[in-house]
Coordinates of C-alpha atoms in Angstrom, one line a residue:
M666 CA 0.0 0.0 0.0
S667 CA 1.7 3.2 -1.2
S668 CA 1.8 6.4 0.7
N669 CA -0.7 7.7 -1.8
N670 CA -3.2 5.3 -0.4
Q671 CA -2.7 6.2 3.2
P672 CA -5.9 8.4 3.3
M673 CA -7.8 5.3 2.0
E674 CA -6.7 3.4 5.2
N675 CA -7.9 6.1 7.4
L676 CA -11.3 6.5 5.6
F677 CA -11.6 2.7 5.6
I678 CA -11.3 2.2 9.3
Q679 CA -13.4 5.3 10.1
A680 CA -16.2 4.2 7.9
L681 CA -16.0 0.6 9.2
A682 CA -16.1 1.9 12.7
R683 CA -19.2 3.9 12.1
A684 CA -20.9 1.1 10.2
G685 CA -20.0 -1.4 12.8
S686 CA -21.6 0.8 15.5
C687 CA -24.9 1.1 13.6
P688 CA -27.1 -2.0 13.2
E689 CA -28.8 -0.4 10.2
H690 CA -25.5 -0.3 8.2
A691 CA -24.5 -3.9 9.2
K692 CA -25.1 -5.8 6.0
Q693 CA -27.1 -8.9 6.5
I694 CA -26.4 -11.8 4.1
S695 CA -28.7 -14.7 3.4
T696 CA -26.7 -16.0 0.4
L697 CA -22.9 -16.4 0.2
R698 CA -20.5 -15.2 -2.5
D699 CA -18.9 -17.9 -4.6
G700 CA -15.5 -18.8 -3.1
L701 CA -12.5 -18.0 -5.1
P702 CA -9.3 -20.1 -4.9
F703 CA -6.7 -18.4 -2.8
T704 CA -3.8 -17.1 -4.9
G705 CA -0.3 -17.6 -3.8
P706 CA 1.9 -14.7 -2.4
H707 CA 3.6 -14.2 -5.8
H708 CA 0.3 -13.0 -7.3
K709 CA -1.0 -9.6 -6.6
K710 CA -4.0 -9.7 -4.3
S711 CA -6.9 -8.1 -5.8
R712 CA -9.9 -6.8 -3.9
K713 CA -12.1 -9.6 -5.2
S714 CA -9.6 -12.3 -4.2
I715 CA -9.1 -10.8 -0.8
E716 CA -12.8 -10.6 -0.2
S717 CA -13.1 -14.3 -0.9
I718 CA -11.1 -15.2 2.2
V719 CA -12.7 -16.1 5.5
R720 CA -12.1 -15.5 9.2
R721 CA -11.1 -16.4 13.1
E722 CA -9.7 -15.4 16.7
Y723 CA -8.6 -17.0 20.0
A724 CA -11.6 -17.5 22.4
S725 CA -11.6 -14.9 25.1
A726 CA -12.7 -15.4 28.6
K727 CA -15.9 -13.5 29.6
P728 CA -16.3 -11.5 32.8
V729 CA -18.6 -13.2 35.4
G730 CA -20.3 -10.2 36.6
K731 CA -17.5 -8.4 38.3
G732 CA -15.2 -6.0 36.5
P733 CA -11.5 -6.2 36.9
F734 CA -10.6 -4.7 40.3
R735 CA -7.6 -2.5 40.7
I736 CA -4.9 -4.6 42.5
A737 CA -3.6 -2.8 45.7
K738 CA 0.0 -2.0 45.3
K739 CA 1.1 -5.0 47.4
F740 CA 3.0 -8.2 46.8
A741 CA 5.7 -7.7 44.1
E742 CA 4.4 -4.5 42.4
K743 CA 7.3 -2.3 43.6
E744 CA 9.9 -5.0 42.8
L745 CA 8.3 -5.6 39.4
K746 CA 8.2 -1.9 38.6
A747 CA 11.8 -1.6 39.5
L748 CA 12.7 -4.0 36.7
V749 CA 12.1 -1.4 34.2
D750 CA 12.1 1.8 36.2
Y751 CA 15.5 3.0 34.9
Y752 CA 14.9 6.7 34.8
G753 CA 11.9 7.0 37.1
I754 CA 8.8 8.4 35.5
D755 CA 5.3 9.0 36.7
T756 CA 2.5 6.9 35.4
N757 CA -0.8 8.4 34.5
P758 CA -3.7 6.8 36.3
P759 CA -5.8 4.2 34.5
Q760 CA -8.6 5.7 32.3
D761 CA -12.2 4.7 32.5
W762 CA -12.1 3.2 29.1
E763 CA -9.9 0.4 30.3
E764 CA -12.7 -1.0 32.4
A765 CA -14.1 -4.3 31.1
V766 CA -17.4 -4.2 29.2
E767 CA -19.9 -7.1 28.9
D768 CA -19.7 -8.6 25.4
G769 CA -23.3 -9.5 25.1
D770 CA -24.5 -12.7 23.6
S771 CA -22.4 -14.3 21.0
L772 CA -23.0 -12.9 17.5
V773 CA -23.1 -15.2 14.5
W774 CA -22.9 -15.1 10.8
N775 CA -26.4 -14.5 9.7
V776 CA -27.0 -17.8 7.8
G777 CA -28.1 -19.7 10.8
D778 CA -25.9 -21.6 13.2
E779 CA -27.6 -25.0 13.0
H780 CA -25.8 -27.6 10.8
E781 CA -26.9 -31.2 10.4
P782 CA -24.4 -33.3 8.6
W783 CA -25.4 -34.8 5.3
P784 CA -25.6 -38.5 4.8
P785 CA -22.3 -40.0 3.4
K786 CA -22.3 -39.8 -0.3
E787 CA -20.0 -42.9 -0.6
P788 CA -19.1 -45.6 1.9
K789 CA -15.6 -44.1 2.2
D790 CA -16.9 -40.8 3.5
A791 CA -18.4 -42.5 6.6
E792 CA -15.0 -43.9 7.4
I793 CA -13.2 -40.6 6.8
V794 CA -15.7 -38.7 9.0
E795 CA -15.0 -41.2 11.9
K796 CA -11.3 -40.8 11.3
L797 CA -11.5 -37.0 11.5
K798 CA -13.6 -37.2 14.7
A799 CA -10.8 -39.3 16.3
L800 CA -7.9 -37.2 14.9
V801 CA -9.2 -33.9 16.3
K802 CA -9.6 -35.5 19.8
L803 CA -5.9 -36.4 20.0
D804 CA -3.6 -34.4 22.3
V805 CA -1.4 -33.4 19.5
P806 CA -2.9 -34.4 16.2
S807 CA -0.9 -34.1 12.9
H808 CA -2.1 -31.3 10.7
D809 CA -1.0 -33.2 7.7
E810 CA -3.2 -36.1 8.7
I811 CA -6.2 -33.9 9.3
W812 CA -5.8 -32.1 6.0
N813 CA -5.1 -35.2 3.9
A814 CA -8.2 -36.9 5.5
Y815 CA -10.5 -33.9 4.9
R816 CA -9.4 -33.6 1.3
Q817 CA -10.4 -37.3 0.7
L818 CA -14.0 -36.6 1.4
S819 CA -16.4 -36.3 -1.6
E820 CA -17.4 -32.8 -2.6
P821 CA -18.5 -30.6 -1.0
R822 CA -16.6 -32.1 1.9
I823 CA -17.6 -29.9 4.8
V824 CA -21.2 -30.9 4.7
Y825 CA -20.6 -34.5 5.9
L826 CA -18.9 -33.4 9.1
P827 CA -20.7 -32.6 12.4
A828 CA -20.4 -28.9 13.5
S829 CA -18.4 -29.9 16.5
T830 CA -15.9 -31.8 14.4
I831 CA -15.5 -28.8 12.0
H832 CA -14.8 -26.4 14.8
D833 CA -12.5 -28.8 16.5
M834 CA -10.7 -29.3 13.2
L835 CA -10.3 -25.5 12.8
H836 CA -9.1 -25.1 16.4
E837 CA -6.3 -27.7 15.8
L838 CA -5.3 -26.2 12.4
S839 CA -5.0 -22.8 14.2
I840 CA -2.3 -24.0 16.6
V841 CA 0.9 -23.5 14.7
E842 CA 4.4 -22.6 15.9
R843 CA 4.4 -19.7 13.4
P844 CA 2.0 -18.7 10.7
T845 CA 3.0 -20.2 7.3
L846 CA 1.6 -20.1 3.7
V847 CA 0.5 -23.8 4.1
A848 CA -1.3 -23.1 7.4
M849 CA -3.0 -20.1 6.0
Q850 CA -4.2 -21.8 2.8
R851 CA -5.5 -24.8 4.6
Y852 CA -7.4 -22.7 7.2
L853 CA -9.0 -20.4 4.7
S854 CA -9.9 -23.2 2.3
I855 CA -12.0 -24.8 5.1
L856 CA -13.6 -21.5 5.9
D857 CA -14.5 -21.0 2.2
D858 CA -16.1 -24.4 2.3
M859 CA -18.1 -23.4 5.4
K860 CA -19.1 -20.1 3.7
N861 CA -20.4 -22.0 0.6
A862 CA -22.4 -24.5 2.7
H863 CA -23.9 -21.7 5.0
I864 CA -22.3 -23.2 8.1
H865 CA -21.8 -20.9 11.1
V866 CA -18.4 -19.3 11.5
R867 CA -17.6 -18.3 14.9
R868 CA -16.0 -14.9 15.9
H869 CA -12.6 -16.5 16.9
E870 CA -12.4 -18.3 13.6
W871 CA -12.7 -15.0 11.7
T872 CA -9.9 -13.4 13.9
T873 CA -7.6 -16.5 13.4
A874 CA -8.1 -16.0 9.7
T875 CA -7.1 -12.4 10.0
H876 CA -4.0 -13.4 11.9
L877 CA -2.9 -16.0 9.4
A878 CA -3.5 -13.8 6.4
G879 CA -1.6 -10.9 7.9
R880 CA 1.4 -12.8 9.4
Y881 CA 1.9 -15.8 7.2
K882 CA 5.1 -14.4 5.6
G883 CA 6.7 -13.2 8.9
A884 CA 7.5 -9.8 7.7
V885 CA 4.2 -7.9 7.0
S886 CA 3.7 -6.1 3.7
S887 CA 1.0 -3.6 2.7
D888 CA -0.7 -6.3 0.8
D889 CA -0.8 -8.5 3.9
L890 CA -2.3 -5.6 6.0
Q891 CA -4.9 -5.0 3.2
S892 CA -5.8 -8.8 3.4
A893 CA -6.3 -8.4 7.2
L894 CA -8.3 -5.2 6.8
Y895 CA -10.7 -6.8 4.2
L896 CA -11.3 -9.8 6.5
W897 CA -12.2 -7.5 9.3
R898 CA -14.5 -5.6 7.0
D899 CA -16.2 -8.7 6.0
M900 CA -16.4 -9.9 9.6
E901 CA -18.1 -6.6 10.9
Q902 CA -20.1 -5.4 7.9
R903 CA -21.1 -8.6 6.0
A904 CA -21.4 -11.0 9.0
N905 CA -22.4 -8.5 11.7
V906 CA -19.9 -9.9 14.1
R907 CA -18.2 -7.2 16.1
G908 CA -14.4 -7.8 16.7
S909 CA -13.2 -8.5 20.2
H910 CA -10.1 -7.3 22.1
V911 CA -8.2 -10.1 20.4
T912 CA -9.4 -9.1 16.9
F913 CA -8.1 -5.6 17.6
N914 CA -4.8 -6.9 19.1
I915 CA -4.1 -8.8 15.9
L916 CA -5.1 -5.8 13.7
F917 CA -2.9 -3.4 15.7
D918 CA 0.1 -5.8 15.6
I919 CA -0.2 -6.2 11.9
A920 CA -0.5 -2.5 11.3
V921 CA 2.6 -1.7 13.4
K922 CA 4.6 -4.5 11.7
A923 CA 3.6 -3.1 8.3
G924 CA 4.8 0.4 9.4
K925 CA 1.3 1.9 9.2
F926 CA 1.4 3.8 12.4
T927 CA -1.4 6.2 11.7
L928 CA -3.7 3.3 11.1
A929 CA -2.4 1.6 14.3
E930 CA -3.3 4.8 16.3
L931 CA -6.8 4.8 14.7
L932 CA -7.4 1.1 15.7
L933 CA -6.3 2.0 19.2
K934 CA -8.8 4.9 19.3
E935 CA -11.6 2.6 18.0
M936 CA -10.7 0.1 20.6
K937 CA -11.1 2.7 23.3
S938 CA -14.4 4.0 21.8
R939 CA -15.8 0.4 22.0
R940 CA -14.6 0.3 25.6
L941 CA -12.7 -3.0 24.9
T942 CA -10.5 -4.2 27.7
F943 CA -6.8 -3.9 27.4
H944 CA -5.4 -7.4 28.3
R945 CA -1.8 -8.8 28.8
H946 CA -1.1 -9.7 25.2
F947 CA -2.3 -6.3 23.9
R948 CA -0.1 -4.4 26.3
V949 CA 2.8 -6.5 25.0
S950 CA 1.9 -5.3 21.5
L951 CA 1.8 -1.7 22.8
I952 CA 5.3 -2.1 24.3
Y953 CA 6.5 -3.2 20.9
Y954 CA 4.8 -0.2 19.3
H955 CA 6.4 2.2 21.5
G956 CA 9.8 0.6 20.9
V957 CA 9.3 0.9 17.1
M958 CA 8.4 4.6 17.7
Q959 CA 11.6 5.1 19.7
N960 CA 9.6 6.1 22.8
G961 CA 11.4 4.6 25.8
N962 CA 9.2 6.4 28.3
G963 CA 6.1 4.9 26.5
V964 CA 7.6 1.5 26.9
R965 CA 8.0 2.0 30.7
R966 CA 4.6 3.5 31.0
V967 CA 2.8 0.6 29.4
Y968 CA 4.8 -1.9 31.5
Q969 CA 3.9 0.0 34.7
Q970 CA 0.3 0.0 33.7
M971 CA 0.5 -3.9 33.3
V972 CA 1.8 -4.1 36.8
E973 CA -0.9 -1.8 38.2
A974 CA -3.6 -3.7 36.3
G975 CA -2.6 -7.0 37.9
D976 CA -1.4 -8.5 34.7
I977 CA 1.1 -11.3 35.2
V978 CA 4.7 -10.3 34.3
D979 CA 6.8 -13.3 32.9
V980 CA 9.8 -13.6 30.8
V981 CA 7.9 -13.0 27.6
V982 CA 6.8 -9.5 28.9
M983 CA 10.4 -8.8 30.0
N984 CA 11.7 -9.9 26.6
A985 CA 9.3 -7.5 24.9
V986 CA 10.5 -4.7 27.1
I987 CA 14.2 -5.4 26.4
A988 CA 13.5 -5.6 22.6
A989 CA 11.5 -2.3 22.8
L990 CA 14.2 -0.4 24.7
I991 CA 16.9 -1.6 22.3
R992 CA 14.7 -0.3 19.4
A993 CA 14.1 2.9 21.2
G994 CA 17.9 3.5 21.4
E995 CA 18.2 2.8 25.1
P996 CA 20.6 -0.4 25.1
S997 CA 21.8 0.5 28.6
A998 CA 18.3 0.4 30.0
A999 CA 17.8 -3.0 28.2
E1000 CA 21.0 -4.3 29.9
H1001 CA 19.7 -2.9 33.2
V1002 CA 16.5 -4.9 32.9
F1003 CA 18.5 -8.0 31.8
E1004 CA 20.7 -7.8 35.0
R1005 CA 17.7 -7.3 37.2
M1006 CA 16.1 -10.5 35.7
K1007 CA 19.2 -12.4 36.5
R1008 CA 19.3 -11.2 40.1
L1009 CA 15.7 -12.1 40.6
A1010 CA 16.4 -15.6 39.2
A1011 CA 19.4 -15.9 41.4
T1012 CA 17.3 -15.3 44.6
G1013 CA 15.1 -18.2 43.6
R1014 CA 12.0 -16.0 43.9
A1015 CA 11.3 -15.6 40.2
A1016 CA 12.3 -19.1 39.2
G1017 CA 9.8 -20.5 41.8
S1018 CA 8.9 -24.1 42.1
T1019 CA 8.8 -26.5 39.2
S1020 CA 5.6 -27.9 40.7
P1021 CA 2.3 -27.0 39.0
F1022 CA 0.3 -23.9 40.1
T1023 CA -3.3 -24.3 41.3
A1024 CA -5.8 -21.9 42.7
P1025 CA -9.4 -22.7 43.9
G1026 CA -11.7 -22.7 40.9
G1027 CA -9.0 -22.6 38.3
P1028 CA -6.9 -24.9 36.1
T1029 CA -3.6 -26.6 36.9
I1030 CA -0.8 -24.8 35.2
T1031 CA 2.6 -26.2 34.5
K1032 CA 5.9 -24.7 33.2
T1033 CA 7.9 -27.8 32.6
D1034 CA 7.0 -28.3 29.0
R1035 CA 9.6 -26.3 27.1
S1036 CA 8.3 -27.1 23.6
W1037 CA 6.5 -24.3 21.6
R1038 CA 3.2 -25.8 22.5
G1039 CA 4.0 -25.8 26.1
R1040 CA 5.1 -22.1 26.0
R1041 CA 2.0 -21.2 24.0
K1042 CA -0.2 -22.9 26.6
L1043 CA 1.7 -21.4 29.5
G1044 CA 1.2 -17.9 28.1
L1045 CA -2.5 -18.3 27.6
D1046 CA -2.9 -19.8 31.1
L1047 CA -1.0 -16.9 32.7
T1048 CA -3.1 -14.4 30.9
Y1049 CA -6.5 -15.9 31.6
E1050 CA -5.8 -17.3 35.1
G1051 CA -4.5 -13.8 36.1
R1052 CA -7.7 -12.2 34.9
R1053 CA -9.9 -14.7 36.6
L1054 CA -8.1 -14.2 39.9
A1055 CA -8.4 -10.4 39.5
W1056 CA -12.1 -10.6 38.8
D1057 CA -12.6 -12.8 41.8
C1058 CA -10.5 -10.4 44.0
D1059 CA -8.2 -13.2 45.0
R1060 CA -5.2 -11.0 46.0
D1061 CA -3.4 -14.0 47.5
G1062 CA -3.9 -16.2 44.5
L1063 CA -2.7 -13.5 42.2
K1064 CA 0.4 -12.9 44.2
R1065 CA 1.2 -16.5 44.2
L1066 CA 0.8 -16.8 40.4
Q1067 CA 3.0 -13.8 39.9
E1068 CA 5.7 -15.3 42.1
W1069 CA 5.3 -18.7 40.3
A1070 CA 5.6 -17.2 36.8
P1071 CA 9.0 -17.8 35.1
I1072 CA 11.0 -14.6 34.7
S1073 CA 14.6 -16.0 34.4
P1074 CA 16.3 -15.0 31.1
N1075 CA 15.7 -17.6 28.3
S1076 CA 17.0 -18.2 24.8
R1077 CA 15.0 -15.3 23.5
T1078 CA 16.4 -12.9 26.0
Y1079 CA 20.0 -13.7 25.1
S1080 CA 19.1 -13.7 21.4
L1081 CA 18.0 -10.1 21.8
L1082 CA 21.2 -8.9 23.5
I1083 CA 23.4 -10.9 21.1
R1084 CA 21.5 -9.4 18.1
Y1085 CA 22.5 -5.9 19.4
Q1086 CA 26.1 -6.8 20.1
A1087 CA 26.5 -8.6 16.7
T1088 CA 24.7 -6.1 14.4
V1089 CA 25.2 -2.7 16.1
T1090 CA 28.4 -2.6 18.2
G1091 CA 30.2 -5.5 16.6
N1092 CA 31.5 -6.6 20.0
I1093 CA 32.2 -10.3 19.3
D1094 CA 33.8 -10.6 22.8
R1095 CA 30.4 -9.6 24.4
V1096 CA 28.7 -12.1 22.1
N1097 CA 31.0 -14.9 23.2
E1098 CA 30.5 -13.9 26.8
L1099 CA 26.7 -14.1 26.5
L1100 CA 27.0 -17.5 24.7
R1101 CA 29.2 -18.9 27.6
E1102 CA 26.7 -17.5 30.1
M1103 CA 23.9 -19.3 28.2
G1104 CA 25.9 -22.6 28.5
Y1105 CA 26.7 -22.1 32.2
N1106 CA 23.0 -21.4 33.0
G1107 CA 21.7 -24.3 30.9
V1108 CA 19.9 -22.0 28.4
P1109 CA 19.6 -23.8 25.1
L1110 CA 20.6 -22.1 21.8
E1111 CA 18.0 -21.2 19.2
G1112 CA 18.0 -20.5 15.5
S1113 CA 17.6 -16.8 15.7
I1114 CA 21.0 -16.6 17.6
F1115 CA 22.8 -18.1 14.6
V1116 CA 21.1 -15.8 12.3
V1117 CA 22.1 -12.6 14.1
I1118 CA 25.7 -13.9 14.4
F1119 CA 25.7 -14.3 10.6
H1120 CA 24.6 -10.7 10.3
G1121 CA 27.5 -9.8 12.5
F1122 CA 30.1 -11.6 10.2
S1123 CA 28.4 -9.9 7.2
R1124 CA 28.7 -6.5 8.8
F1125 CA 32.0 -6.5 10.6
G1126 CA 34.0 -9.4 8.9
G1127 CA 36.3 -9.4 6.0
V1128 CA 38.5 -6.6 7.1
R1129 CA 42.1 -6.6 8.5
Y1130 CA 42.3 -7.1 12.2
S1131 CA 38.6 -7.9 12.6
S1132 CA 37.7 -10.4 15.3
W1133 CA 35.0 -11.6 12.9
T1134 CA 37.2 -14.0 11.2
R1135 CA 36.5 -16.8 8.5
S1136 CA 37.5 -19.6 10.9
K1137 CA 34.9 -18.4 13.4
L1138 CA 32.3 -18.1 10.7
E1139 CA 33.0 -21.7 9.5
Q1140 CA 32.6 -22.9 13.2
T1141 CA 29.3 -21.1 13.5
W1142 CA 28.0 -22.5 10.1
T1143 CA 28.9 -26.0 11.1
E1144 CA 27.1 -25.7 14.4
Y1145 CA 24.1 -24.2 12.7
L1146 CA 23.7 -27.0 10.1
Q1147 CA 24.2 -29.5 12.9
A1148 CA 21.5 -27.8 15.0
V1149 CA 19.1 -28.0 12.1
K1150 CA 19.8 -31.8 11.6
D1151 CA 19.3 -32.3 15.4
G1152 CA 16.1 -30.4 15.4
L1153 CA 17.2 -27.9 17.9
D1154 CA 14.2 -25.9 19.5
R1155 CA 13.1 -22.9 17.3
T1156 CA 15.8 -23.8 14.7
W1157 CA 15.1 -24.2 11.1
I1158 CA 16.4 -23.2 7.7
S1159 CA 14.6 -20.1 6.3
Q1160 CA 15.1 -17.6 3.5
T1161 CA 16.4 -15.1 6.2
S1162 CA 18.9 -17.5 7.6
V1163 CA 20.2 -18.7 4.2
V1164 CA 20.6 -15.1 2.9
A1165 CA 22.4 -13.9 6.1
A1166 CA 24.8 -16.9 5.9
L1167 CA 25.6 -16.4 2.2
K1168 CA 26.3 -12.7 2.7
A1169 CA 28.6 -13.5 5.7
F1170 CA 30.6 -16.0 3.5
K1171 CA 30.8 -13.5 0.7
K1172 CA 32.2 -10.9 3.1
C1173 CA 34.6 -13.2 5.1
A1174 CA 35.6 -15.8 2.4
D1175 CA 35.3 -15.9 -1.4
A1176 CA 32.8 -16.5 -4.2
Q1177 CA 33.6 -20.3 -4.4
R1178 CA 33.0 -20.8 -0.6
T1179 CA 29.8 -18.8 -1.0
M1180 CA 28.5 -21.1 -3.6
D1181 CA 29.6 -24.2 -1.7
A1182 CA 27.7 -22.9 1.4
W1183 CA 24.6 -22.6 -0.8
W1184 CA 24.8 -26.2 -1.9
E1185 CA 25.4 -27.4 1.6
V1186 CA 22.2 -25.7 3.0
R1187 CA 20.1 -26.5 -0.2
A1188 CA 20.7 -30.2 0.5
L1189 CA 18.8 -29.8 3.9
W1190 CA 16.3 -27.2 2.8
Q1191 CA 12.9 -27.6 1.0
P1192 CA 12.0 -24.0 0.0
S1193 CA 9.0 -22.8 -1.8
G1194 CA 9.5 -21.6 -5.4
E1195 CA 9.2 -18.0 -4.2
E1196 CA 11.8 -18.5 -1.4
E1197 CA 14.3 -20.2 -3.7
D1198 CA 13.9 -17.5 -6.4
S1199 CA 14.6 -14.8 -3.9
V1200 CA 17.6 -16.5 -2.6
L1201 CA 19.0 -17.2 -6.0
K1202 CA 18.4 -13.5 -6.9
T1203 CA 20.6 -12.5 -4.0
L1204 CA 23.1 -15.2 -4.8
R1205 CA 23.6 -13.9 -8.4
H1206 CA 24.2 -10.5 -6.9
L1207 CA 26.8 -11.8 -4.5
V1208 CA 28.4 -14.1 -7.1
P1209 CA 28.0 -12.4 -10.5
Q1210 CA 30.9 -14.4 -12.1
R1211 CA 29.9 -16.6 -15.0
G1212 CA 30.0 -20.3 -14.6
F1213 CA 28.2 -20.7 -11.3
F1214 CA 24.7 -20.6 -12.8
D1215 CA 25.5 -22.3 -16.2
G1216 CA 23.4 -25.4 -15.6
K1217 CA 26.0 -27.5 -13.7
R1218 CA 23.2 -28.2 -11.1
D1219 CA 19.9 -28.9 -12.8
G1220 CA 16.9 -27.4 -11.2
F1221 CA 18.7 -24.7 -9.5
V1222 CA 19.3 -22.3 -12.4

């Protein structure tokens, strides 16, 4: 979306906000548009193709009569604030619009929410339906198995499944380590089938579709933002389903990552006008926003508001603060937060017990599962259990939960600091010090650490007397490839990592070694056509000599 289209964004959201607030303008639909096949990211998204995409969100807990109470400044509030209180600023008192508002009865797509499965068209359909029912009930079902089974159903597929199985299937397909093109296409394809069959699409399913459409490429482009906005438009105007605080969190995050800050501010104002509650995850997005805007005081202000609101502060929140302070140009403040986290961990208070957390009327929460699914579940549990305890005025339970929440520096914490040292200061000695500290504390490496170190070699290597030498690059490269083979947590081969490594080899070695590195990583990588084309374009720029792309390796020209 060009800068010339900037007013369109503003007019779009303002008109949508007015229409969403007026029942007379909420378009009711009794028939559905014909679904269009989703086009790949290499095709320009047209308005028509975007409108054919459908929707989702994460289910949000609903208040049980009581609004969130303001936690008295007891337990660890002073200590938590001190983590970030580097310069000492005043925090404005919470505003009235932060109070929780009852959400009303669930709103539905206006085509009826009753679905009776059709009789099987063929004997195989009955078997596949039973298989899908069993798959979605597994603790960790395979997305490939679910998708392949679904595609084996006779057309129009979705109508043979009970509503409960459909929604369970969508829920499972929404649980991904990170949004990808495949995950997005599968999810939206099923939603298109639901649309064509007039099957009720729930609000959280619209919001999930928005999330996948906006974030499936990692970096967010103007086209991705436009896709998310059109989905939201369909959600509110065509389906008459008002977005929740989670919907706005996703839209705000996508707008900020796309660099559309005026739009992000408009979304924030609309959220306030609807009196939607600010929750823990949204405040983390606000911290990120203030970091991008280079507003260190804004980062600290939002953090202190989190503490005052009784939101649980864990290592994820602290990592967001560190990243934001670095972006805001305050690396010393970020190091200050990091050192305080380590001191808290050393006292044993923040680390807490490894035993599960329980409070009367709540779930059992564990923090021993370090897989991405375990981390995801822990984050959601901390958010919703913290809100529940606040609404129940359980000060003791909230205090215990805060003390139990993990706050020790993890792989992500170290990755943020290594990124700064590797790409900004070029201090490889500090990088090595942080890596040794990780080993001493038993903090595992992750893929992002390798990538930022490659960036360091690319930026500071290849010059006389530089500490970023070829031998150190070779060692890092060998460790990275081995980590990929071993399936190290959060470590995979991506377009970003490959390009960073190739640039590092071109800077620290020579053209031949750069090409050899490409073939080494290509043997382990299964890129999409778009990803491979992009890497080869970079490689041709790095190694322009003739002979490297003359057909010696079929299929890679």
